[in-house]
């Protein structure tokens, strides 16, 4: 009996260690990992139906960025469409030397940065080189990929920036700028492809 308990305990411990390793943040050597800003091509708005909502394509969108933080959501209406938010950084906000001096938190569909003075970057540089993005997976497989993404990974996402409407009158609007802050500053990304490096 004791041997069986010991074996089961060993299996459980191995599972927990493997799970912790799969979700642990990835650190890198100093240096910019994702030098380019997101690529956006604004479009004439076009509407399509998706899961009982109307999505309006506002721009074709592609981003290669370092994952600064991830957050899964299960409550509130937005989580029906967008179960994952990714805080993403590019340019200086993909550099480990900078990120070692910044604390990043996500909650309530927002992302916040905190640092001790002197700042590792001017606030405007932090704003222009990072964003919290709401992910709408175009397919279940993409949703599974998004939920497995870890802090520190470098990812490439392709799809569209979209506005969301529902027959009830509920609406959710995407940002089309990397310079804005506060309410409405997050991008809503309809994700058609995910590549994790």
Coordinates of N, CA, C and O in Angstrom, one line a residue:
X1 N 0.8 -1.2 0.0 CA 0.0 0.0 0.0 C 0.9 1.3 0.0 O 0.6 2.2 -0.8
X2 N 1.9 1.3 0.9 CA 2.8 2.5 0.9 C 3.5 2.7 -0.4 O 3.7 3.8 -0.8
X3 N 3.9 1.6 -1.0 CA 4.6 1.7 -2.3 C 3.6 2.3 -3.4 O 4.1 3.2 -4.1
X4 N 2.4 1.9 -3.4 CA 1.4 2.5 -4.3 C 1.2 4.0 -4.1 O 1.2 4.8 -5.0
X5 N 1.1 4.4 -2.8 CA 1.0 5.8 -2.5 C 2.2 6.6 -2.9 O 2.2 7.7 -3.5
X6 N 3.4 6.0 -2.7 CA 4.7 6.6 -3.1 C 4.7 6.8 -4.6 O 5.1 7.9 -5.1
X7 N 4.3 5.8 -5.4 CA 4.3 5.9 -6.8 C 3.3 7.0 -7.3 O 3.7 7.8 -8.2
X8 N 2.1 6.9 -6.7 CA 1.1 7.9 -7.1 C 1.6 9.4 -6.8 O 1.4 10.3 -7.5
X9 N 2.2 9.5 -5.6 CA 2.8 10.8 -5.2 C 3.8 11.3 -6.2 O 3.9 12.4 -6.6
X10 N 4.7 10.3 -6.6 CA 5.7 10.7 -7.6 C 5.2 11.1 -8.9 O 5.6 12.1 -9.6
X11 N 4.1 10.4 -9.4 CA 3.5 10.7 -10.7 C 2.8 12.1 -10.5 O 2.9 13.0 -11.4
X12 N 2.1 12.4 -9.4 CA 1.5 13.7 -9.2 C 2.5 14.8 -9.2 O 2.3 15.9 -9.8
X13 N 3.7 14.6 -8.5 CA 4.7 15.6 -8.4 C 5.3 15.9 -9.8 O 5.5 17.0 -10.2
X14 N 5.5 14.8 -10.6 CA 6.1 15.0 -12.0 C 5.1 15.8 -12.8 O 5.5 16.7 -13.6
X15 N 3.8 15.5 -12.7 CA 2.8 16.3 -13.4 C 2.8 17.7 -13.1 O 2.8 18.6 -13.9
X16 N 2.9 18.0 -11.8 CA 2.9 19.4 -11.3 C 4.2 20.2 -11.8 O 4.1 21.3 -12.2
X17 N 5.3 19.5 -11.7 CA 6.6 20.1 -12.2 C 6.5 20.4 -13.7 O 6.9 21.5 -14.2
X18 N 6.0 19.4 -14.5 CA 5.8 19.6 -15.9 C 4.9 20.8 -16.2 O 5.1 21.6 -17.1
X19 N 3.8 20.8 -15.5 CA 2.8 21.9 -15.7 C 3.4 23.3 -15.4 O 3.2 24.2 -16.1
X20 N 4.1 23.3 -14.3 CA 4.8 24.6 -13.9 C 5.8 25.0 -15.0 O 5.9 26.2 -15.3
X21 N 6.5 24.0 -15.5 CA 7.5 24.4 -16.6 C 6.8 24.9 -17.8 O 7.3 25.8 -18.4
X22 N 5.7 24.3 -18.2 CA 5.0 24.7 -19.4 C 4.4 26.1 -19.3 O 4.1 26.7 -20.3
X23 N 4.2 26.6 -18.1 CA 3.5 27.9 -17.9 C 4.5 29.0 -17.4 O 4.1 30.1 -17.3
X24 N 5.7 28.6 -17.0 CA 6.7 29.5 -16.4 C 7.1 30.6 -17.4 O 7.2 30.2 -18.6
X25 N 7.3 31.8 -17.0 CA 7.8 32.8 -18.0 C 9.1 32.5 -18.5 O 9.9 31.8 -17.9
X26 N 9.4 32.9 -19.8 CA 10.6 32.7 -20.4 C 11.4 33.9 -20.4 O 11.0 35.0 -20.7
X27 N 12.7 33.8 -19.9 CA 13.6 35.0 -19.9 C 14.6 34.9 -21.0 O 14.9 33.8 -21.5
X28 N 15.1 36.0 -21.5 CA 16.0 36.1 -22.6 C 17.2 36.9 -22.2 O 17.2 37.7 -21.2
X29 N 18.3 36.8 -23.0 CA 19.4 37.7 -22.8 C 19.0 39.1 -23.2 O 18.0 39.3 -24.0
X30 N 19.7 40.2 -22.7 CA 19.3 41.5 -23.1 C 19.4 41.7 -24.6 O 20.2 41.1 -25.3
X31 N 18.5 42.6 -25.1 CA 18.5 42.8 -26.6 C 17.0 42.9 -27.1 O 16.2 42.2 -26.5
X32 N 16.8 43.6 -28.1 CA 15.5 43.7 -28.7 C 15.1 42.5 -29.5 O 15.9 42.1 -30.4
X33 N 14.0 41.8 -29.1 CA 13.6 40.6 -29.8 C 12.7 40.8 -31.0 O 12.6 40.0 -31.9
X34 N 11.9 41.8 -30.9 CA 10.9 42.1 -32.0 C 11.0 43.6 -32.4 O 10.4 44.5 -31.8
X35 N 11.9 43.9 -33.3 CA 12.2 45.3 -33.6 C 11.2 46.1 -34.3 O 11.1 47.3 -34.1
X36 N 10.3 45.5 -35.0 CA 9.3 46.2 -35.9 C 8.0 46.5 -35.1 O 7.5 45.6 -34.4
X37 N 7.4 47.6 -35.4 CA 6.1 47.9 -34.9 C 5.0 47.1 -35.7 O 5.3 46.6 -36.8
X38 N 3.8 46.9 -35.1 CA 2.8 46.1 -35.9 C 2.5 46.8 -37.2 O 2.7 48.0 -37.4
X39 N 2.1 45.9 -38.2 CA 1.8 46.3 -39.5 C 0.3 46.4 -39.6 O -0.4 45.4 -39.4
X40 N -0.2 47.5 -40.0 CA -1.7 47.7 -40.1 C -2.1 48.4 -41.4 O -1.5 49.4 -41.7
X41 N -3.0 47.8 -42.1 CA -3.6 48.4 -43.3 C -5.0 48.6 -43.1 O -5.8 47.7 -43.1
X42 N -5.4 49.9 -42.9 CA -6.8 50.2 -42.7 C -7.7 49.8 -43.9 O -7.2 49.9 -45.1
X43 N -8.9 49.4 -43.7 CA -9.8 48.9 -44.8 C -11.1 49.7 -44.8 O -11.5 50.3 -43.8
X44 N -11.8 49.6 -45.9 CA -13.2 49.9 -45.9 C -13.9 48.9 -45.0 O -13.7 47.7 -45.2
X45 N -14.7 49.4 -44.1 CA -15.3 48.5 -43.1 C -16.2 47.4 -43.8 O -16.9 47.7 -44.8
X46 N -16.0 46.2 -43.4 CA -16.9 45.1 -44.0 C -17.3 44.2 -42.8 O -16.5 43.9 -41.9
X47 N -18.6 43.8 -42.8 CA -19.2 43.1 -41.7 C -19.3 41.6 -42.0 O -19.6 41.3 -43.1
X48 N -19.1 40.8 -41.0 CA -19.4 39.4 -41.1 C -19.9 38.8 -39.8 O -19.6 39.4 -38.7
X49 N -20.7 37.8 -39.9 CA -21.3 37.2 -38.7 C -20.3 36.2 -38.1 O -19.6 35.5 -38.8
X50 N -20.3 36.2 -36.7 CA -19.4 35.3 -36.0 C -20.0 35.0 -34.6 O -20.1 35.9 -33.8
X51 N -20.3 33.8 -34.4 CA -20.8 33.3 -33.1 C -22.0 34.2 -32.5 O -22.0 34.5 -31.3
X52 N -22.9 34.6 -33.4 CA -24.0 35.4 -32.9 C -23.7 36.9 -32.8 O -24.6 37.6 -32.4
X53 N -22.6 37.3 -33.2 CA -22.2 38.7 -33.2 C -21.9 39.2 -34.6 O -21.7 38.4 -35.5
X54 N -21.9 40.5 -34.8 CA -21.4 41.1 -36.1 C -20.1 41.7 -35.9 O -19.9 42.6 -35.0
X55 N -19.1 41.2 -36.6 CA -17.7 41.8 -36.5 C -17.5 42.6 -37.8 O -17.9 42.2 -38.9
X56 N -16.9 43.8 -37.5 CA -16.6 44.7 -38.6 C -15.1 44.8 -38.8 O -14.4 45.2 -37.9
X57 N -14.6 44.3 -39.9 CA -13.2 44.5 -40.2 C -12.8 45.9 -40.4 O -13.4 46.6 -41.2
X58 N -11.9 46.4 -39.6 CA -11.4 47.8 -39.7 C -10.1 47.9 -40.3 O -9.7 48.9 -40.9
X59 N -9.2 46.9 -40.1 CA -7.9 46.9 -40.6 C -7.3 45.5 -40.7 O -7.6 44.7 -39.8
X60 N -6.5 45.3 -41.7 CA -5.7 44.1 -41.7 C -4.5 44.3 -40.7 O -4.0 45.4 -40.7
X61 N -4.2 43.3 -40.0 CA -3.2 43.5 -38.9 C -2.3 42.3 -38.7 O -2.7 41.2 -38.8
X62 N -1.0 42.6 -38.6 CA 0.0 41.6 -38.3 C 1.0 42.2 -37.3 O 1.4 43.3 -37.4
X63 N 1.3 41.3 -36.3 CA 2.3 41.7 -35.3 C 3.2 40.6 -34.9 O 2.8 39.4 -34.8
X64 N 4.5 40.9 -34.8 CA 5.5 40.0 -34.2 C 5.9 40.7 -33.0 O 6.5 41.8 -33.0
X65 N 5.7 40.1 -31.8 CA 6.0 40.8 -30.6 C 6.4 39.8 -29.5 O 6.1 38.6 -29.6
X66 N 6.9 40.3 -28.4 CA 7.2 39.5 -27.2 C 6.0 39.6 -26.3 O 5.4 40.6 -26.2
X67 N 5.6 38.5 -25.7 CA 4.5 38.4 -24.8 C 5.0 38.9 -23.5 O 5.8 38.3 -22.8
X68 N 4.3 40.0 -23.0 CA 4.7 40.6 -21.7 C 3.9 40.0 -20.6 O 4.3 39.9 -19.5
X69 N 2.6 39.6 -20.9 CA 1.8 39.0 -19.9 C 0.6 38.3 -20.7 O 0.3 38.7 -21.8
X70 N 0.0 37.3 -20.1 CA -1.2 36.7 -20.6 C -2.3 36.6 -19.5 O -2.0 36.5 -18.4
X71 N -3.5 36.7 -20.0 CA -4.7 36.6 -19.0 C -5.8 36.0 -19.7 O -6.3 36.4 -20.8
X72 N -6.3 34.9 -19.1 CA -7.5 34.2 -19.6 C -8.8 34.8 -18.9 O -8.7 35.1 -17.7
X73 N -9.9 34.9 -19.6 CA -11.1 35.5 -19.0 C -12.2 34.5 -19.2 O -12.3 33.8 -20.3
X74 N -13.1 34.4 -18.2 CA -14.2 33.4 -18.3 C -15.6 34.0 -18.0 O -16.6 33.5 -18.3
X75 N -15.6 35.2 -17.4 CA -16.8 35.9 -17.1 C -17.0 37.1 -18.0 O -16.1 37.6 -18.7
X76 N -18.1 37.7 -17.9 CA -18.5 38.9 -18.7 C -18.7 38.6 -20.1 O -18.2 37.6 -20.7
X77 N -19.5 39.4 -20.8 CA -19.9 39.1 -22.2 C -18.7 39.0 -23.1 O -18.6 38.1 -24.0
X78 N -17.6 39.8 -22.9 CA -16.5 39.8 -23.8 C -15.8 38.4 -23.9 O -15.2 38.1 -24.9
X79 N -15.8 37.7 -22.8 CA -15.1 36.4 -22.8 C -15.8 35.3 -23.7 O -15.1 34.4 -24.1
X80 N -17.0 35.5 -24.1 CA -17.7 34.6 -25.1 C -16.9 34.6 -26.4 O -16.7 33.6 -27.0
X81 N -16.4 35.8 -26.8 CA -15.7 36.0 -28.0 C -14.2 36.0 -27.8 O -13.5 35.4 -28.6
X82 N -13.7 36.6 -26.8 CA -12.3 36.8 -26.5 C -11.9 36.3 -25.2 O -11.9 37.0 -24.2
X83 N -11.5 35.0 -25.1 CA -11.2 34.4 -23.8 C -9.8 34.7 -23.4 O -9.4 34.4 -22.2
X84 N -9.0 35.4 -24.2 CA -7.6 35.6 -23.9 C -7.2 37.0 -24.2 O -7.5 37.5 -25.3
X85 N -6.5 37.7 -23.3 CA -5.8 39.0 -23.6 C -4.3 38.7 -23.6 O -3.8 38.0 -22.7
X86 N -3.6 39.3 -24.5 CA -2.2 39.3 -24.5 C -1.6 40.7 -24.4 O -2.0 41.6 -25.2
X87 N -0.8 41.0 -23.4 CA 0.0 42.2 -23.4 C 1.2 41.9 -24.2 O 2.0 41.0 -23.9
X88 N 1.4 42.7 -25.3 CA 2.5 42.5 -26.2 C 3.5 43.7 -26.3 O 3.0 44.8 -26.2
X89 N 4.7 43.4 -26.5 CA 5.7 44.5 -26.6 C 6.6 44.3 -27.8 O 6.9 43.1 -28.2
X90 N 7.0 45.4 -28.4 CA 7.9 45.3 -29.6 C 8.9 46.5 -29.4 O 8.8 47.3 -28.4
X91 N 9.9 46.5 -30.2 CA 11.0 47.6 -30.1 C 11.6 47.5 -28.7 O 11.8 46.3 -28.2
X92 N 11.8 48.6 -28.0 CA 12.4 48.5 -26.7 C 11.6 47.7 -25.6 O 12.2 47.2 -24.7
X93 N 10.3 47.6 -25.9 CA 9.5 46.8 -24.9 C 9.6 45.3 -25.2 O 8.8 44.6 -24.6
X94 N 10.5 44.9 -26.0 CA 10.8 43.5 -26.2 C 12.2 43.1 -25.7 O 12.7 42.0 -25.8
X95 N 12.8 44.1 -25.0 CA 14.2 44.0 -24.5 C 14.2 43.5 -23.1 O 13.6 44.2 -22.2
X96 N 14.8 42.4 -22.8 CA 14.8 41.9 -21.4 C 15.4 42.9 -20.4 O 15.0 43.0 -19.3
X97 N 16.4 43.7 -20.9 CA 17.1 44.7 -20.0 C 16.1 45.7 -19.5 O 16.1 46.2 -18.4
X98 N 15.2 46.1 -20.4 CA 14.1 47.1 -20.1 C 13.0 46.4 -19.2 O 12.6 46.9 -18.2
X99 N 12.6 45.2 -19.6 CA 11.5 44.6 -18.9 C 11.9 44.1 -17.5 O 11.0 44.0 -16.7
X100 N 13.2 43.9 -17.3 CA 13.6 43.5 -15.9 C 13.3 44.7 -14.9 O 13.3 44.5 -13.7
X101 N 13.1 45.9 -15.4 CA 12.9 47.1 -14.6 C 11.4 47.5 -14.5 O 11.1 48.5 -14.0
X102 N 10.5 46.7 -15.2 CA 9.1 47.1 -15.3 C 8.3 45.9 -14.8 O 8.5 44.8 -15.1
X103 N 7.3 46.2 -13.9 CA 6.3 45.2 -13.5 C 5.1 45.4 -14.3 O 4.6 46.5 -14.5
X104 N 4.6 44.3 -14.9 CA 3.4 44.3 -15.8 C 2.3 43.5 -15.2 O 2.6 42.4 -14.8
X105 N 1.1 44.1 -15.2 CA -0.1 43.4 -14.6 C -1.2 43.5 -15.6 O -1.4 44.6 -16.2
X106 N -2.1 42.5 -15.6 CA -3.3 42.5 -16.4 C -4.5 42.2 -15.5 O -4.4 41.3 -14.6
X107 N -5.5 43.0 -15.6 CA -6.8 42.7 -14.9 C -7.9 43.5 -15.5 O -7.7 44.6 -16.0
X108 N -9.1 43.0 -15.5 CA -10.3 43.7 -15.9 C -10.1 44.2 -17.4 O -10.7 45.2 -17.7
X109 N -9.4 43.4 -18.2 CA -9.2 43.8 -19.6 C -8.3 45.0 -19.8 O -8.3 45.6 -20.9
X110 N -7.5 45.3 -18.8 CA -6.5 46.4 -18.9 C -5.2 45.8 -18.6 O -5.0 44.7 -18.1
X111 N -4.2 46.6 -19.0 CA -2.8 46.2 -18.6 C -2.1 47.4 -18.1 O -2.4 48.6 -18.5
X112 N -1.3 47.2 -17.0 CA -0.7 48.3 -16.3 C 0.8 48.0 -16.2 O 1.2 46.9 -16.0
X113 N 1.6 49.1 -16.2 CA 3.0 49.0 -16.0 C 3.4 49.8 -14.7 O 2.8 50.8 -14.4
X114 N 4.4 49.3 -14.0 CA 4.9 50.0 -12.9 C 6.4 49.9 -12.9 O 7.0 48.8 -13.2
X115 N 7.1 50.9 -12.4 CA 8.6 50.9 -12.4 C 9.1 51.9 -11.3 O 8.3 52.8 -10.9
X116 N 10.3 51.7 -10.9 CA 10.9 52.6 -10.0 C 11.7 53.6 -10.8 O 12.3 53.3 -11.8
X117 N 11.8 54.8 -10.3 CA 12.5 55.9 -11.0 C 14.0 55.7 -10.7 O 14.4 55.2 -9.7
X118 N 14.9 56.0 -11.7 CA 14.5 56.5 -13.0 C 13.8 55.5 -13.9 O 14.2 54.3 -13.9
X119 N 12.9 56.0 -14.8 CA 12.2 55.1 -15.6 C 13.2 54.4 -16.6 O 14.1 55.1 -17.1
X120 N 12.9 53.1 -17.0 CA 13.8 52.5 -18.0 C 13.5 53.1 -19.4 O 14.4 53.0 -20.2
X121 N 12.3 53.6 -19.6 CA 12.0 54.3 -20.9 C 11.0 55.4 -20.5 O 10.3 55.3 -19.5
X122 N 11.0 56.5 -21.3 CA 9.9 57.5 -21.1 C 8.5 56.8 -21.3 O 8.4 55.9 -22.1
X123 N 7.6 57.3 -20.6 CA 6.2 56.7 -20.7 C 5.7 56.6 -22.1 O 5.1 55.7 -22.5
X124 N 5.9 57.7 -22.9 CA 5.4 57.7 -24.3 C 6.1 56.5 -25.1 O 5.4 55.9 -25.9
X125 N 7.3 56.1 -24.8 CA 7.9 55.0 -25.5 C 7.3 53.7 -25.0 O 7.1 52.8 -25.8
X126 N 7.0 53.6 -23.7 CA 6.3 52.4 -23.3 C 4.9 52.3 -24.0 O 4.6 51.2 -24.4
X127 N 4.2 53.4 -24.0 CA 2.8 53.4 -24.7 C 2.9 53.0 -26.1 O 2.2 52.2 -26.7
X128 N 3.9 53.6 -26.9 CA 4.0 53.4 -28.3 C 4.6 52.0 -28.7 O 4.5 51.6 -29.9
X129 N 5.2 51.3 -27.7 CA 5.8 50.0 -28.0 C 5.2 48.8 -27.3 O 5.8 47.8 -27.2
X130 N 4.0 49.0 -26.8 CA 3.3 47.9 -26.1 C 1.8 48.1 -26.1 O 1.4 49.3 -26.3
X131 N 1.1 47.1 -25.9 CA -0.4 47.2 -25.9 C -1.0 45.9 -25.3 O -0.4 44.8 -25.5
X132 N -2.2 46.1 -24.7 CA -3.0 45.0 -24.3 C -4.0 44.7 -25.4 O -4.6 45.6 -25.9
X133 N -4.0 43.5 -25.9 CA -4.9 43.1 -27.1 C -5.8 42.0 -26.7 O -5.4 41.0 -26.1
X134 N -7.1 42.2 -27.1 CA -8.1 41.2 -26.9 C -8.1 40.3 -28.1 O -8.3 40.7 -29.2
X135 N -8.0 39.0 -27.8 CA -7.9 38.0 -28.9 C -9.2 37.3 -29.2 O -9.8 36.7 -28.2
X136 N -9.7 37.4 -30.4 CA -10.8 36.6 -30.8 C -10.3 35.5 -31.8 O -9.9 35.8 -32.9
X137 N -10.3 34.3 -31.3 CA -9.8 33.2 -32.2 C -10.8 32.9 -33.3 O -11.9 32.7 -33.1
X138 N -10.3 32.8 -34.5 CA -11.1 32.5 -35.7 C -11.6 31.1 -35.7 O -12.6 30.8 -36.3
X139 N -10.9 30.2 -35.0 CA -11.3 28.8 -34.9 C -10.8 28.2 -33.6 O -10.0 28.8 -32.9
X140 N -11.4 27.1 -33.2 CA -11.1 26.5 -31.9 C -9.6 26.2 -31.7 O -9.1 26.3 -30.7
X141 N -9.0 25.7 -32.8 CA -7.6 25.3 -32.7 C -6.7 26.6 -32.4 O -5.8 26.5 -31.7
X142 N -7.1 27.7 -33.0 CA -6.4 28.9 -32.7 C -6.6 29.4 -31.2 O -5.7 29.8 -30.6
X143 N -7.8 29.1 -30.8 CA -8.1 29.4 -29.4 C -7.2 28.6 -28.4 O -6.7 29.1 -27.4
X144 N -7.1 27.3 -28.8 CA -6.2 26.5 -27.9 C -4.7 27.0 -28.0 O -4.1 27.0 -27.0
X145 N -4.3 27.4 -29.1 CA -2.9 27.9 -29.3 C -2.7 29.2 -28.4 O -1.7 29.3 -27.7
X146 N -3.7 30.1 -28.5 CA -3.6 31.3 -27.7 C -3.6 31.1 -26.2 O -2.8 31.7 -25.5
X147 N -4.3 30.1 -25.7 CA -4.3 29.8 -24.3 C -3.0 29.2 -23.8 O -2.8 29.2 -22.6
X148 N -2.2 28.6 -24.7 CA -1.0 28.0 -24.3 C 0.2 28.9 -24.4 O 1.3 28.6 -24.0
X149 N 0.0 30.1 -24.9 CA 1.1 31.1 -25.0 C 1.6 31.5 -23.6 O 0.8 31.7 -22.7
X150 N 2.9 31.6 -23.5 CA 3.6 31.9 -22.3 C 4.2 33.3 -22.3 O 4.7 33.7 -23.3
X151 N 4.3 33.9 -21.1 CA 5.0 35.1 -21.0 C 6.5 34.9 -21.4 O 7.1 34.0 -21.0
X152 N 7.0 35.8 -22.3 CA 8.4 35.8 -22.7 C 8.5 35.2 -24.1 O 9.5 35.4 -24.8
X153 N 7.5 34.5 -24.6 CA 7.6 33.9 -25.9 C 7.4 35.1 -27.0 O 6.9 36.1 -26.7
X154 N 8.0 34.8 -28.1 CA 7.8 35.7 -29.3 C 6.8 35.1 -30.2 O 6.9 33.9 -30.6
X155 N 5.8 35.8 -30.5 CA 4.7 35.3 -31.3 C 4.4 36.2 -32.5 O 4.7 37.4 -32.5
X156 N 3.9 35.6 -33.6 CA 3.4 36.4 -34.8 C 2.0 36.1 -34.9 O 1.6 34.9 -35.0
X157 N 1.1 37.1 -34.9 CA -0.3 37.0 -35.1 C -0.7 37.7 -36.3 O -0.3 38.8 -36.6
X158 N -1.6 37.1 -37.1 CA -2.2 37.7 -38.3 C -3.7 37.6 -38.3 O -4.3 36.6 -37.8
X159 N -4.3 38.7 -38.7 CA -5.8 38.7 -38.8 C -6.3 40.1 -39.1 O -5.7 40.8 -39.9
X160 N -7.3 40.5 -38.3 CA -7.9 41.8 -38.5 C -8.2 42.5 -37.2 O -8.5 41.8 -36.2
X161 N -8.1 43.8 -37.2 CA -8.7 44.6 -36.1 C -10.2 44.8 -36.4 O -10.6 45.1 -37.5
X162 N -11.0 44.5 -35.4 CA -12.5 44.4 -35.6 C -13.2 45.2 -34.5 O -12.8 45.3 -33.4
X163 N -14.4 45.7 -34.9 CA -15.4 46.2 -34.0 C -16.4 45.1 -33.8 O -16.6 44.3 -34.7
X164 N -17.0 45.0 -32.7 CA -18.0 44.0 -32.4 C -19.4 44.6 -32.0 O -19.4 45.6 -31.2
X165 N -20.4 44.1 -32.6 CA -21.8 44.5 -32.3 C -22.7 43.3 -32.0 O -22.4 42.2 -32.6
X166 N -23.7 43.5 -31.2 CA -24.7 42.4 -31.0 C -26.1 43.0 -31.2 O -26.3 44.2 -31.0
X167 N -27.0 42.2 -31.5 CA -28.4 42.6 -31.8 C -29.0 43.3 -30.5 O -30.0 44.1 -30.6
X168 N -28.5 43.0 -29.4 CA -29.0 43.5 -28.1 C -28.7 45.0 -28.0 O -29.2 45.7 -27.1
X169 N -27.7 45.5 -28.8 CA -27.2 46.8 -28.7 C -25.9 46.9 -28.1 O -25.2 48.0 -28.1
X170 N -25.4 45.8 -27.5 CA -24.0 45.8 -27.0 C -23.0 46.0 -28.1 O -23.1 45.4 -29.2
X171 N -21.9 46.8 -27.8 CA -20.9 47.0 -28.8 C -19.5 47.1 -28.1 O -19.4 47.4 -26.9
X172 N -18.5 46.7 -28.8 CA -17.1 46.8 -28.3 C -16.3 47.3 -29.5 O -16.4 46.8 -30.6
X173 N -15.5 48.3 -29.2 CA -14.7 49.0 -30.3 C -13.2 48.8 -30.2 O -12.7 48.9 -29.1
X174 N -12.6 48.6 -31.3 CA -11.1 48.4 -31.3 C -10.4 49.7 -31.4 O -10.9 50.7 -32.0
X175 N -9.2 49.8 -30.9 CA -8.3 50.9 -31.1 C -7.7 50.7 -32.5 O -7.4 49.5 -32.9
X176 N -7.4 51.8 -33.2 CA -6.7 51.7 -34.5 C -5.3 52.4 -34.4 O -4.7 52.7 -35.4
X177 N -4.9 52.7 -33.1 CA -3.7 53.5 -32.9 C -2.8 52.8 -31.9 O -3.3 52.2 -31.0
X178 N -1.5 53.0 -31.9 CA -0.6 52.5 -30.9 C -0.3 53.6 -29.9 O 0.6 53.4 -29.0
X179 N -0.8 54.8 -30.1 CA -0.5 56.0 -29.3 C -1.5 56.3 -28.2 O -1.3 57.2 -27.4
X180 N -2.6 55.6 -28.1 CA -3.7 55.9 -27.2 C -3.5 55.2 -25.9 O -2.8 54.2 -25.8
X181 N -4.2 55.7 -24.9 CA -4.2 55.1 -23.6 C -5.6 55.2 -23.0 O -6.5 55.9 -23.5
X182 N -5.9 54.4 -21.9 CA -7.1 54.5 -21.2 C -8.2 53.7 -21.9 O -7.9 52.8 -22.7
X183 N -9.5 53.9 -21.6 CA -10.6 53.2 -22.1 C -10.6 53.3 -23.6 O -10.5 54.4 -24.2
X184 N -10.8 52.1 -24.3 CA -10.8 52.1 -25.7 C -9.5 52.0 -26.4 O -9.4 52.1 -27.6
X185 N -8.4 51.9 -25.6 CA -7.1 51.9 -26.2 C -6.6 50.5 -26.6 O -5.5 50.4 -27.2
X186 N -7.3 49.5 -26.3 CA -6.9 48.1 -26.6 C -7.4 47.7 -28.0 O -8.4 48.2 -28.5
X187 N -6.5 46.9 -28.7 CA -6.9 46.4 -30.0 C -7.7 45.1 -29.8 O -7.5 44.3 -28.9
X188 N -8.8 45.0 -30.6 CA -9.5 43.7 -30.6 C -9.1 43.0 -31.9 O -9.3 43.5 -33.0
X189 N -8.4 41.9 -31.8 CA -7.8 41.2 -32.9 C -8.6 39.9 -33.2 O -8.6 39.0 -32.4
X190 N -9.1 39.8 -34.4 CA -9.7 38.6 -34.9 C -8.5 37.8 -35.5 O -7.9 38.2 -36.5
X191 N -8.1 36.8 -34.8 CA -6.8 36.1 -35.1 C -7.1 34.9 -36.0 O -7.8 34.0 -35.7
X192 N -6.4 35.0 -37.2 CA -6.6 33.9 -38.2 C -5.3 33.0 -38.2 O -5.5 31.9 -38.7
X193 N -4.2 33.5 -37.7 CA -3.0 32.6 -37.6 C -2.1 33.0 -36.4 O -2.0 34.2 -36.1
X194 N -1.5 32.0 -35.8 CA -0.6 32.2 -34.7 C 0.6 31.4 -35.0 O 0.6 30.2 -35.3
X195 N 1.8 32.0 -34.8 CA 3.1 31.3 -34.9 C 3.8 31.7 -33.6 O 4.0 32.8 -33.3
X196 N 4.2 30.6 -32.9 CA 5.0 30.8 -31.7 C 6.5 30.4 -32.0 O 6.7 29.3 -32.4
X197 N 7.4 31.3 -31.7 CA 8.8 30.9 -32.0 C 9.4 30.2 -30.8 O 9.0 30.3 -29.7

